[in-house]
Each structure stands twice: as C-alpha cells, then as structure tokens.
Amino acid sequence: RPGLKQAAEAIAEFDSIFARARFAREYDACMPVFTAETAIALDAARHPVLESGLRRQGRAIVPLTLAMGGAETVLVISGPNTGGKTVALKTVGLAVLAAQSGIPVAAQSARLGIFDCVLADIGDEQSIAADLSTFSAHILNLKAMLGELTERSLVLVDEMGTGTAPEEGAALAVALLDEFCSRRCLVMATTHRKQR
C-alpha cells in the first residue's frame, strides 16, 4: 500500500506539471515575476476562457495591459455595457490567483506582488429566498470585504454603486473608494456612471 500511494502522488504531481505546460503552450502564457511590492503589471493579458471561446468562432481577443501599485492603488474603469469592464476585472483576478497557484499567466509578461487575499464583488447576488435586493447583496459583500482586507489585498468590485438611486449610489461609491484608498490595498472597480 505505501508504494502505491507514493506512485499515485508522483503521477498526480507529473500530471499537474504537464497540464500547466500544455496550458502555457496553448495560451502563450508566461511565468510571472513576483515582487515584494503590492503591485500588478500585466502586458497583453487575456482571459483564457474568453480566448478559447473566441478562437472557436475564429475571432481574436483584445489583450489587456495595465500597471498598478505604488501611488496608483485605485483604478476605476467606466464605459458602456458590453465594453469589457467585467472581463478586465476577471482577467486581473484570474492572473493573480493563477500565478500564486503556480499556473502560468495568459499574458506576454506579468509582474505581480504576493496578495494575502483577492476579494471580489462581481455579478448579481440578488436572493428572493434571503430577502436580499441587488443593492443589499452588494452592500453585504462590500461590508464583508472591509472586514477582511489588508494592505496586501486585491479588491475587485463590479458596477460599484448600482442598484439604488443614482445620487446615493455615486456617493456610496466615492466613499467606498476613499476608504479602500486609505487602507492602501489595490482596488479595481467598474461603473458606467461618471464618478466625481
């Protein structure tokens, strides 16, 4: 029995290595460079699930390039629906989590800090059974995030301040961004409203 257990563990380890190598080759992925800073620098990053779907349709993906860290800790992406804002959040979150899991990053190059957690509020968590509106669900998620985050956290918030009156939502979004900024974590947020 011990010999079989050892052989199974070795096979699993080799299978994991070969799977990551196949992924890296198929998506022209890179090995990230880790830095002591809380920073993200991605050059031509792509979301592999989106890229796979577009390939089947004979279409090309539009890569994402961004840099955050140092004095630049908050990035707000604004634009119309179907503009790729949520995809940008998911691409960055996936790149960070993949890198920290030993999986190559689907990008030309990636320079990343080590994050103690990635906190995300993406999608509509409305629940009739739990008596949660879209806005209430977002508020509960954001409250939980504020309780967990540290200076080494990455926060991803989609459609910040939506689900309520525009003026109230905008004021809440600005207050949350100010709080995230004061906590010195990295934040990416999307909105299709103009924030002041």
JSON list of C-alpha atoms in Angstrom, two decimals:
[
{"chain": "A", "resi": 1, "resn": "ARG", "atom": "CA", "xyz": [0.00, 0.00, 0.00]},
{"chain": "A", "resi": 2, "resn": "PRO", "atom": "CA", "xyz": [2.70, 2.62, 0.77]},
{"chain": "A", "resi": 3, "resn": "GLY", "atom": "CA", "xyz": [4.32, 2.03, -2.62]},
{"chain": "A", "resi": 4, "resn": "LEU", "atom": "CA", "xyz": [1.01, 2.51, -4.46]},
{"chain": "A", "resi": 5, "resn": "LYS", "atom": "CA", "xyz": [0.28, 5.68, -2.50]},
{"chain": "A", "resi": 6, "resn": "GLN", "atom": "CA", "xyz": [3.71, 7.08, -3.37]},
{"chain": "A", "resi": 7, "resn": "ALA", "atom": "CA", "xyz": [3.29, 6.17, -7.04]},
{"chain": "A", "resi": 8, "resn": "ALA", "atom": "CA", "xyz": [-0.17, 7.83, -7.16]},
{"chain": "A", "resi": 9, "resn": "GLU", "atom": "CA", "xyz": [1.24, 11.02, -5.62]},
{"chain": "A", "resi": 10, "resn": "ALA", "atom": "CA", "xyz": [4.10, 11.07, -8.13]},
{"chain": "A", "resi": 11, "resn": "ILE", "atom": "CA", "xyz": [1.71, 10.53, -11.06]},
{"chain": "A", "resi": 12, "resn": "ALA", "atom": "CA", "xyz": [-0.53, 13.36, -9.79]},
{"chain": "A", "resi": 13, "resn": "GLU", "atom": "CA", "xyz": [2.45, 15.71, -9.50]},
{"chain": "A", "resi": 14, "resn": "PHE", "atom": "CA", "xyz": [3.68, 14.90, -13.04]},
{"chain": "A", "resi": 15, "resn": "ASP", "atom": "CA", "xyz": [0.15, 15.24, -14.41]},
{"chain": "A", "resi": 16, "resn": "SER", "atom": "CA", "xyz": [-0.14, 18.69, -12.81]},
{"chain": "A", "resi": 17, "resn": "ILE", "atom": "CA", "xyz": [3.21, 19.79, -14.29]},
{"chain": "A", "resi": 18, "resn": "PHE", "atom": "CA", "xyz": [2.33, 18.55, -17.78]},
{"chain": "A", "resi": 19, "resn": "ALA", "atom": "CA", "xyz": [-1.15, 20.18, -17.60]},
{"chain": "A", "resi": 20, "resn": "ARG", "atom": "CA", "xyz": [0.39, 23.55, -16.70]},
{"chain": "A", "resi": 21, "resn": "ALA", "atom": "CA", "xyz": [2.95, 23.17, -19.51]},
{"chain": "A", "resi": 22, "resn": "ARG", "atom": "CA", "xyz": [0.18, 22.39, -22.04]},
{"chain": "A", "resi": 23, "resn": "PHE", "atom": "CA", "xyz": [-1.79, 25.40, -20.81]},
{"chain": "A", "resi": 24, "resn": "ALA", "atom": "CA", "xyz": [1.28, 27.65, -21.13]},
{"chain": "A", "resi": 25, "resn": "ARG", "atom": "CA", "xyz": [1.94, 26.47, -24.67]},
{"chain": "A", "resi": 26, "resn": "GLU", "atom": "CA", "xyz": [-1.70, 26.68, -25.80]},
{"chain": "A", "resi": 27, "resn": "TYR", "atom": "CA", "xyz": [-2.24, 30.21, -24.45]},
{"chain": "A", "resi": 28, "resn": "ASP", "atom": "CA", "xyz": [1.29, 31.56, -24.98]},
{"chain": "A", "resi": 29, "resn": "ALA", "atom": "CA", "xyz": [1.43, 32.10, -21.21]},
{"chain": "A", "resi": 30, "resn": "CYS", "atom": "CA", "xyz": [4.36, 33.42, -19.19]},
{"chain": "A", "resi": 31, "resn": "MET", "atom": "CA", "xyz": [5.82, 32.65, -15.81]},
{"chain": "A", "resi": 32, "resn": "PRO", "atom": "CA", "xyz": [5.19, 35.66, -13.56]},
{"chain": "A", "resi": 33, "resn": "VAL", "atom": "CA", "xyz": [7.90, 37.62, -11.83]},
{"chain": "A", "resi": 34, "resn": "PHE", "atom": "CA", "xyz": [6.99, 38.15, -8.19]},
{"chain": "A", "resi": 35, "resn": "THR", "atom": "CA", "xyz": [7.85, 41.35, -6.36]},
{"chain": "A", "resi": 36, "resn": "ALA", "atom": "CA", "xyz": [7.86, 42.35, -2.69]},
{"chain": "A", "resi": 37, "resn": "GLU", "atom": "CA", "xyz": [5.70, 45.38, -3.56]},
{"chain": "A", "resi": 38, "resn": "THR", "atom": "CA", "xyz": [1.91, 45.27, -3.66]},
{"chain": "A", "resi": 39, "resn": "ALA", "atom": "CA", "xyz": [1.75, 45.77, -7.40]},
{"chain": "A", "resi": 40, "resn": "ILE", "atom": "CA", "xyz": [0.32, 44.40, -10.63]},
{"chain": "A", "resi": 41, "resn": "ALA", "atom": "CA", "xyz": [1.88, 44.89, -14.06]},
{"chain": "A", "resi": 42, "resn": "LEU", "atom": "CA", "xyz": [0.35, 42.87, -16.88]},
{"chain": "A", "resi": 43, "resn": "ASP", "atom": "CA", "xyz": [1.32, 43.17, -20.53]},
{"chain": "A", "resi": 44, "resn": "ALA", "atom": "CA", "xyz": [-1.13, 41.78, -23.10]},
{"chain": "A", "resi": 45, "resn": "ALA", "atom": "CA", "xyz": [-3.06, 39.70, -20.55]},
{"chain": "A", "resi": 46, "resn": "ARG", "atom": "CA", "xyz": [-6.00, 37.61, -21.75]},
{"chain": "A", "resi": 47, "resn": "HIS", "atom": "CA", "xyz": [-8.78, 35.66, -20.05]},
{"chain": "A", "resi": 48, "resn": "PRO", "atom": "CA", "xyz": [-8.17, 32.07, -21.22]},
{"chain": "A", "resi": 49, "resn": "VAL", "atom": "CA", "xyz": [-11.86, 31.06, -21.14]},
{"chain": "A", "resi": 50, "resn": "LEU", "atom": "CA", "xyz": [-12.81, 34.04, -23.32]},
{"chain": "A", "resi": 51, "resn": "GLU", "atom": "CA", "xyz": [-9.85, 33.43, -25.63]},
{"chain": "A", "resi": 52, "resn": "SER", "atom": "CA", "xyz": [-10.82, 29.78, -26.04]},
{"chain": "A", "resi": 53, "resn": "GLY", "atom": "CA", "xyz": [-14.40, 30.71, -26.96]},
{"chain": "A", "resi": 54, "resn": "LEU", "atom": "CA", "xyz": [-13.31, 33.37, -29.42]},
{"chain": "A", "resi": 55, "resn": "ARG", "atom": "CA", "xyz": [-10.83, 31.01, -31.09]},
{"chain": "A", "resi": 56, "resn": "ARG", "atom": "CA", "xyz": [-13.65, 28.56, -31.81]},
{"chain": "A", "resi": 57, "resn": "GLN", "atom": "CA", "xyz": [-15.50, 31.42, -33.51]},
{"chain": "A", "resi": 58, "resn": "GLY", "atom": "CA", "xyz": [-12.41, 32.42, -35.49]},
{"chain": "A", "resi": 59, "resn": "ARG", "atom": "CA", "xyz": [-12.16, 35.73, -33.61]},
{"chain": "A", "resi": 60, "resn": "ALA", "atom": "CA", "xyz": [-9.20, 37.33, -31.85]},
{"chain": "A", "resi": 61, "resn": "ILE", "atom": "CA", "xyz": [-9.17, 38.51, -28.25]},
{"chain": "A", "resi": 62, "resn": "VAL", "atom": "CA", "xyz": [-8.26, 42.09, -27.32]},
{"chain": "A", "resi": 63, "resn": "PRO", "atom": "CA", "xyz": [-5.47, 41.86, -24.70]},
{"chain": "A", "resi": 64, "resn": "LEU", "atom": "CA", "xyz": [-5.30, 43.97, -21.55]},
{"chain": "A", "resi": 65, "resn": "THR", "atom": "CA", "xyz": [-2.25, 45.92, -20.40]},
{"chain": "A", "resi": 66, "resn": "LEU", "atom": "CA", "xyz": [-2.19, 47.70, -17.04]},
{"chain": "A", "resi": 67, "resn": "ALA", "atom": "CA", "xyz": [0.05, 48.65, -14.14]},
{"chain": "A", "resi": 68, "resn": "MET", "atom": "CA", "xyz": [-0.98, 49.39, -10.55]},
{"chain": "A", "resi": 69, "resn": "GLY", "atom": "CA", "xyz": [0.94, 49.86, -7.35]},
{"chain": "A", "resi": 70, "resn": "GLY", "atom": "CA", "xyz": [2.95, 52.47, -5.51]},
{"chain": "A", "resi": 71, "resn": "ALA", "atom": "CA", "xyz": [0.94, 55.69, -5.54]},
{"chain": "A", "resi": 72, "resn": "GLU", "atom": "CA", "xyz": [-1.55, 54.23, -8.06]},
{"chain": "A", "resi": 73, "resn": "THR", "atom": "CA", "xyz": [-3.70, 51.96, -5.88]},
{"chain": "A", "resi": 74, "resn": "VAL", "atom": "CA", "xyz": [-7.20, 52.53, -7.29]},
{"chain": "A", "resi": 75, "resn": "LEU", "atom": "CA", "xyz": [-8.30, 52.00, -10.88]},
{"chain": "A", "resi": 76, "resn": "VAL", "atom": "CA", "xyz": [-11.89, 52.82, -11.89]},
{"chain": "A", "resi": 77, "resn": "ILE", "atom": "CA", "xyz": [-12.99, 51.56, -15.30]},
{"chain": "A", "resi": 78, "resn": "SER", "atom": "CA", "xyz": [-16.01, 53.32, -16.78]},
{"chain": "A", "resi": 79, "resn": "GLY", "atom": "CA", "xyz": [-17.85, 52.76, -20.01]},
{"chain": "A", "resi": 80, "resn": "PRO", "atom": "CA", "xyz": [-20.99, 51.42, -21.65]},
{"chain": "A", "resi": 81, "resn": "ASN", "atom": "CA", "xyz": [-22.32, 47.91, -21.16]},
{"chain": "A", "resi": 82, "resn": "THR", "atom": "CA", "xyz": [-20.58, 45.19, -23.20]},
{"chain": "A", "resi": 83, "resn": "GLY", "atom": "CA", "xyz": [-17.42, 47.29, -23.08]},
{"chain": "A", "resi": 84, "resn": "GLY", "atom": "CA", "xyz": [-15.32, 44.62, -21.39]},
{"chain": "A", "resi": 85, "resn": "LYS", "atom": "CA", "xyz": [-15.19, 46.14, -17.90]},
{"chain": "A", "resi": 86, "resn": "THR", "atom": "CA", "xyz": [-16.13, 42.94, -16.06]},
{"chain": "A", "resi": 87, "resn": "VAL", "atom": "CA", "xyz": [-13.82, 40.89, -18.27]},
{"chain": "A", "resi": 88, "resn": "ALA", "atom": "CA", "xyz": [-10.96, 43.21, -17.27]},
{"chain": "A", "resi": 89, "resn": "LEU", "atom": "CA", "xyz": [-11.68, 42.59, -13.56]},
{"chain": "A", "resi": 90, "resn": "LYS", "atom": "CA", "xyz": [-11.89, 38.84, -14.04]},
{"chain": "A", "resi": 91, "resn": "THR", "atom": "CA", "xyz": [-8.72, 38.77, -16.16]},
{"chain": "A", "resi": 92, "resn": "VAL", "atom": "CA", "xyz": [-6.69, 40.54, -13.47]},
{"chain": "A", "resi": 93, "resn": "GLY", "atom": "CA", "xyz": [-8.15, 38.43, -10.64]},
{"chain": "A", "resi": 94, "resn": "LEU", "atom": "CA", "xyz": [-7.52, 35.21, -12.55]},
{"chain": "A", "resi": 95, "resn": "ALA", "atom": "CA", "xyz": [-3.94, 36.24, -13.39]},
{"chain": "A", "resi": 96, "resn": "VAL", "atom": "CA", "xyz": [-3.15, 36.93, -9.72]},
{"chain": "A", "resi": 97, "resn": "LEU", "atom": "CA", "xyz": [-4.75, 33.70, -8.47]},
{"chain": "A", "resi": 98, "resn": "ALA", "atom": "CA", "xyz": [-3.20, 31.59, -11.24]},
{"chain": "A", "resi": 99, "resn": "ALA", "atom": "CA", "xyz": [0.27, 32.99, -10.56]},
{"chain": "A", "resi": 100, "resn": "GLN", "atom": "CA", "xyz": [0.02, 32.32, -6.83]},
{"chain": "A", "resi": 101, "resn": "SER", "atom": "CA", "xyz": [-1.14, 28.77, -7.59]},
{"chain": "A", "resi": 102, "resn": "GLY", "atom": "CA", "xyz": [1.88, 28.00, -9.77]},
{"chain": "A", "resi": 103, "resn": "ILE", "atom": "CA", "xyz": [-0.06, 28.28, -13.04]},
{"chain": "A", "resi": 104, "resn": "PRO", "atom": "CA", "xyz": [1.44, 30.33, -15.91]},
{"chain": "A", "resi": 105, "resn": "VAL", "atom": "CA", "xyz": [-0.33, 33.61, -16.66]},
{"chain": "A", "resi": 106, "resn": "ALA", "atom": "CA", "xyz": [-2.00, 34.12, -20.05]},
{"chain": "A", "resi": 107, "resn": "ALA", "atom": "CA", "xyz": [-0.03, 37.29, -20.80]},
{"chain": "A", "resi": 108, "resn": "GLN", "atom": "CA", "xyz": [3.09, 38.44, -22.60]},
{"chain": "A", "resi": 109, "resn": "SER", "atom": "CA", "xyz": [4.60, 39.36, -19.24]},
{"chain": "A", "resi": 110, "resn": "ALA", "atom": "CA", "xyz": [3.40, 39.57, -15.64]},
{"chain": "A", "resi": 111, "resn": "ARG", "atom": "CA", "xyz": [4.99, 41.25, -12.62]},
{"chain": "A", "resi": 112, "resn": "LEU", "atom": "CA", "xyz": [2.93, 40.66, -9.50]},
{"chain": "A", "resi": 113, "resn": "GLY", "atom": "CA", "xyz": [3.05, 41.16, -5.78]},
{"chain": "A", "resi": 114, "resn": "ILE", "atom": "CA", "xyz": [2.00, 38.39, -3.42]},
{"chain": "A", "resi": 115, "resn": "PHE", "atom": "CA", "xyz": [-1.54, 39.05, -2.21]},
{"chain": "A", "resi": 116, "resn": "ASP", "atom": "CA", "xyz": [-2.92, 37.64, 1.03]},
{"chain": "A", "resi": 117, "resn": "CYS", "atom": "CA", "xyz": [-6.42, 37.64, -0.46]},
{"chain": "A", "resi": 118, "resn": "VAL", "atom": "CA", "xyz": [-8.40, 38.52, -3.56]},
{"chain": "A", "resi": 119, "resn": "LEU", "atom": "CA", "xyz": [-11.81, 39.94, -2.63]},
{"chain": "A", "resi": 120, "resn": "ALA", "atom": "CA", "xyz": [-14.41, 40.19, -5.38]},
{"chain": "A", "resi": 121, "resn": "ASP", "atom": "CA", "xyz": [-17.95, 41.51, -5.73]},
{"chain": "A", "resi": 122, "resn": "ILE", "atom": "CA", "xyz": [-18.77, 40.56, -9.29]},
{"chain": "A", "resi": 123, "resn": "GLY", "atom": "CA", "xyz": [-22.25, 39.67, -10.50]},
{"chain": "A", "resi": 124, "resn": "ASP", "atom": "CA", "xyz": [-25.74, 39.97, -9.11]},
{"chain": "A", "resi": 125, "resn": "GLU", "atom": "CA", "xyz": [-26.23, 38.21, -5.77]},
{"chain": "A", "resi": 126, "resn": "GLN", "atom": "CA", "xyz": [-29.92, 39.04, -5.50]},
{"chain": "A", "resi": 127, "resn": "SER", "atom": "CA", "xyz": [-31.80, 36.42, -3.49]},
{"chain": "A", "resi": 128, "resn": "ILE", "atom": "CA", "xyz": [-35.56, 36.34, -3.10]},
{"chain": "A", "resi": 129, "resn": "ALA", "atom": "CA", "xyz": [-35.27, 33.49, -0.57]},
{"chain": "A", "resi": 130, "resn": "ALA", "atom": "CA", "xyz": [-32.89, 35.51, 1.64]},
{"chain": "A", "resi": 131, "resn": "ASP", "atom": "CA", "xyz": [-34.85, 38.75, 1.11]},
{"chain": "A", "resi": 132, "resn": "LEU", "atom": "CA", "xyz": [-31.82, 40.42, -0.50]},
{"chain": "A", "resi": 133, "resn": "SER", "atom": "CA", "xyz": [-32.16, 43.03, -3.23]},
{"chain": "A", "resi": 134, "resn": "THR", "atom": "CA", "xyz": [-29.30, 43.55, -5.67]},
{"chain": "A", "resi": 135, "resn": "PHE", "atom": "CA", "xyz": [-28.24, 46.66, -3.74]},
{"chain": "A", "resi": 136, "resn": "SER", "atom": "CA", "xyz": [-28.46, 44.93, -0.33]},
{"chain": "A", "resi": 137, "resn": "ALA", "atom": "CA", "xyz": [-26.41, 42.00, -1.59]},
{"chain": "A", "resi": 138, "resn": "HIS", "atom": "CA", "xyz": [-23.68, 44.36, -2.85]},
{"chain": "A", "resi": 139, "resn": "ILE", "atom": "CA", "xyz": [-23.66, 46.23, 0.48]},
{"chain": "A", "resi": 140, "resn": "LEU", "atom": "CA", "xyz": [-23.28, 42.99, 2.44]},
{"chain": "A", "resi": 141, "resn": "ASN", "atom": "CA", "xyz": [-20.42, 41.86, 0.18]},
{"chain": "A", "resi": 142, "resn": "LEU", "atom": "CA", "xyz": [-18.65, 45.21, 0.50]},
{"chain": "A", "resi": 143, "resn": "LYS", "atom": "CA", "xyz": [-19.09, 45.20, 4.29]},
{"chain": "A", "resi": 144, "resn": "ALA", "atom": "CA", "xyz": [-17.52, 41.74, 4.48]},
{"chain": "A", "resi": 145, "resn": "MET", "atom": "CA", "xyz": [-14.64, 42.90, 2.26]},
{"chain": "A", "resi": 146, "resn": "LEU", "atom": "CA", "xyz": [-13.92, 45.87, 4.51]},
{"chain": "A", "resi": 147, "resn": "GLY", "atom": "CA", "xyz": [-13.71, 43.49, 7.45]},
{"chain": "A", "resi": 148, "resn": "GLU", "atom": "CA", "xyz": [-11.17, 41.21, 5.73]},
{"chain": "A", "resi": 149, "resn": "LEU", "atom": "CA", "xyz": [-8.90, 43.36, 3.62]},
{"chain": "A", "resi": 150, "resn": "THR", "atom": "CA", "xyz": [-5.31, 44.28, 4.40]},
{"chain": "A", "resi": 151, "resn": "GLU", "atom": "CA", "xyz": [-2.67, 46.37, 2.64]},
{"chain": "A", "resi": 152, "resn": "ARG", "atom": "CA", "xyz": [-1.76, 43.22, 0.69]},
{"chain": "A", "resi": 153, "resn": "SER", "atom": "CA", "xyz": [-5.28, 42.60, -0.65]},
{"chain": "A", "resi": 154, "resn": "LEU", "atom": "CA", "xyz": [-6.63, 42.93, -4.18]},
{"chain": "A", "resi": 155, "resn": "VAL", "atom": "CA", "xyz": [-10.24, 44.19, -4.27]},
{"chain": "A", "resi": 156, "resn": "LEU", "atom": "CA", "xyz": [-12.36, 43.76, -7.41]},
{"chain": "A", "resi": 157, "resn": "VAL", "atom": "CA", "xyz": [-15.78, 45.47, -7.46]},
{"chain": "A", "resi": 158, "resn": "ASP", "atom": "CA", "xyz": [-18.09, 45.35, -10.48]},
{"chain": "A", "resi": 159, "resn": "GLU", "atom": "CA", "xyz": [-20.73, 48.05, -11.13]},
{"chain": "A", "resi": 160, "resn": "MET", "atom": "CA", "xyz": [-19.97, 49.98, -7.97]},
{"chain": "A", "resi": 161, "resn": "GLY", "atom": "CA", "xyz": [-22.88, 51.98, -6.56]},
{"chain": "A", "resi": 162, "resn": "THR", "atom": "CA", "xyz": [-25.57, 50.47, -8.77]},
{"chain": "A", "resi": 163, "resn": "GLY", "atom": "CA", "xyz": [-28.92, 49.06, -7.67]},
{"chain": "A", "resi": 164, "resn": "THR", "atom": "CA", "xyz": [-30.11, 52.24, -5.94]},
{"chain": "A", "resi": 165, "resn": "ALA", "atom": "CA", "xyz": [-30.81, 55.91, -6.74]},
{"chain": "A", "resi": 166, "resn": "PRO", "atom": "CA", "xyz": [-28.01, 57.35, -8.90]},
{"chain": "A", "resi": 167, "resn": "GLU", "atom": "CA", "xyz": [-27.07, 60.13, -6.44]},
{"chain": "A", "resi": 168, "resn": "GLU", "atom": "CA", "xyz": [-26.95, 57.76, -3.46]},
{"chain": "A", "resi": 169, "resn": "GLY", "atom": "CA", "xyz": [-25.07, 55.13, -5.43]},
{"chain": "A", "resi": 170, "resn": "ALA", "atom": "CA", "xyz": [-22.48, 57.64, -6.62]},
{"chain": "A", "resi": 171, "resn": "ALA", "atom": "CA", "xyz": [-21.96, 59.00, -3.09]},
{"chain": "A", "resi": 172, "resn": "LEU", "atom": "CA", "xyz": [-21.57, 55.46, -1.72]},
{"chain": "A", "resi": 173, "resn": "ALA", "atom": "CA", "xyz": [-19.11, 54.51, -4.46]},
{"chain": "A", "resi": 174, "resn": "VAL", "atom": "CA", "xyz": [-16.94, 57.58, -3.79]},
{"chain": "A", "resi": 175, "resn": "ALA", "atom": "CA", "xyz": [-16.98, 56.93, -0.03]},
{"chain": "A", "resi": 176, "resn": "LEU", "atom": "CA", "xyz": [-16.00, 53.27, -0.54]},
{"chain": "A", "resi": 177, "resn": "LEU", "atom": "CA", "xyz": [-13.20, 54.17, -2.95]},
{"chain": "A", "resi": 178, "resn": "ASP", "atom": "CA", "xyz": [-11.90, 56.71, -0.43]},
{"chain": "A", "resi": 179, "resn": "GLU", "atom": "CA", "xyz": [-11.96, 54.05, 2.31]},
{"chain": "A", "resi": 180, "resn": "PHE", "atom": "CA", "xyz": [-10.22, 51.47, 0.12]},
{"chain": "A", "resi": 181, "resn": "CYS", "atom": "CA", "xyz": [-7.62, 54.10, -0.79]},
{"chain": "A", "resi": 182, "resn": "SER", "atom": "CA", "xyz": [-7.00, 54.92, 2.89]},
{"chain": "A", "resi": 183, "resn": "ARG", "atom": "CA", "xyz": [-6.46, 51.19, 3.57]},
{"chain": "A", "resi": 184, "resn": "ARG", "atom": "CA", "xyz": [-3.75, 51.16, 0.85]},
{"chain": "A", "resi": 185, "resn": "CYS", "atom": "CA", "xyz": [-4.90, 47.95, -0.83]},
{"chain": "A", "resi": 186, "resn": "LEU", "atom": "CA", "xyz": [-5.12, 47.61, -4.62]},
{"chain": "A", "resi": 187, "resn": "VAL", "atom": "CA", "xyz": [-8.62, 48.22, -5.98]},
{"chain": "A", "resi": 188, "resn": "MET", "atom": "CA", "xyz": [-10.16, 47.78, -9.42]},
{"chain": "A", "resi": 189, "resn": "ALA", "atom": "CA", "xyz": [-13.75, 48.93, -9.77]},
{"chain": "A", "resi": 190, "resn": "THR", "atom": "CA", "xyz": [-16.11, 49.30, -12.70]},
{"chain": "A", "resi": 191, "resn": "THR", "atom": "CA", "xyz": [-19.01, 51.66, -13.26]},
{"chain": "A", "resi": 192, "resn": "HIS", "atom": "CA", "xyz": [-20.90, 53.01, -16.20]},
{"chain": "A", "resi": 193, "resn": "ARG", "atom": "CA", "xyz": [-21.65, 56.17, -14.24]},
{"chain": "A", "resi": 194, "resn": "LYS", "atom": "CA", "xyz": [-19.35, 59.14, -14.09]},
{"chain": "A", "resi": 195, "resn": "GLN", "atom": "CA", "xyz": [-17.92, 59.32, -10.54]},
{"chain": "A", "resi": 196, "resn": "ARG", "atom": "CA", "xyz": [-16.66, 62.58, -9.08]}
]
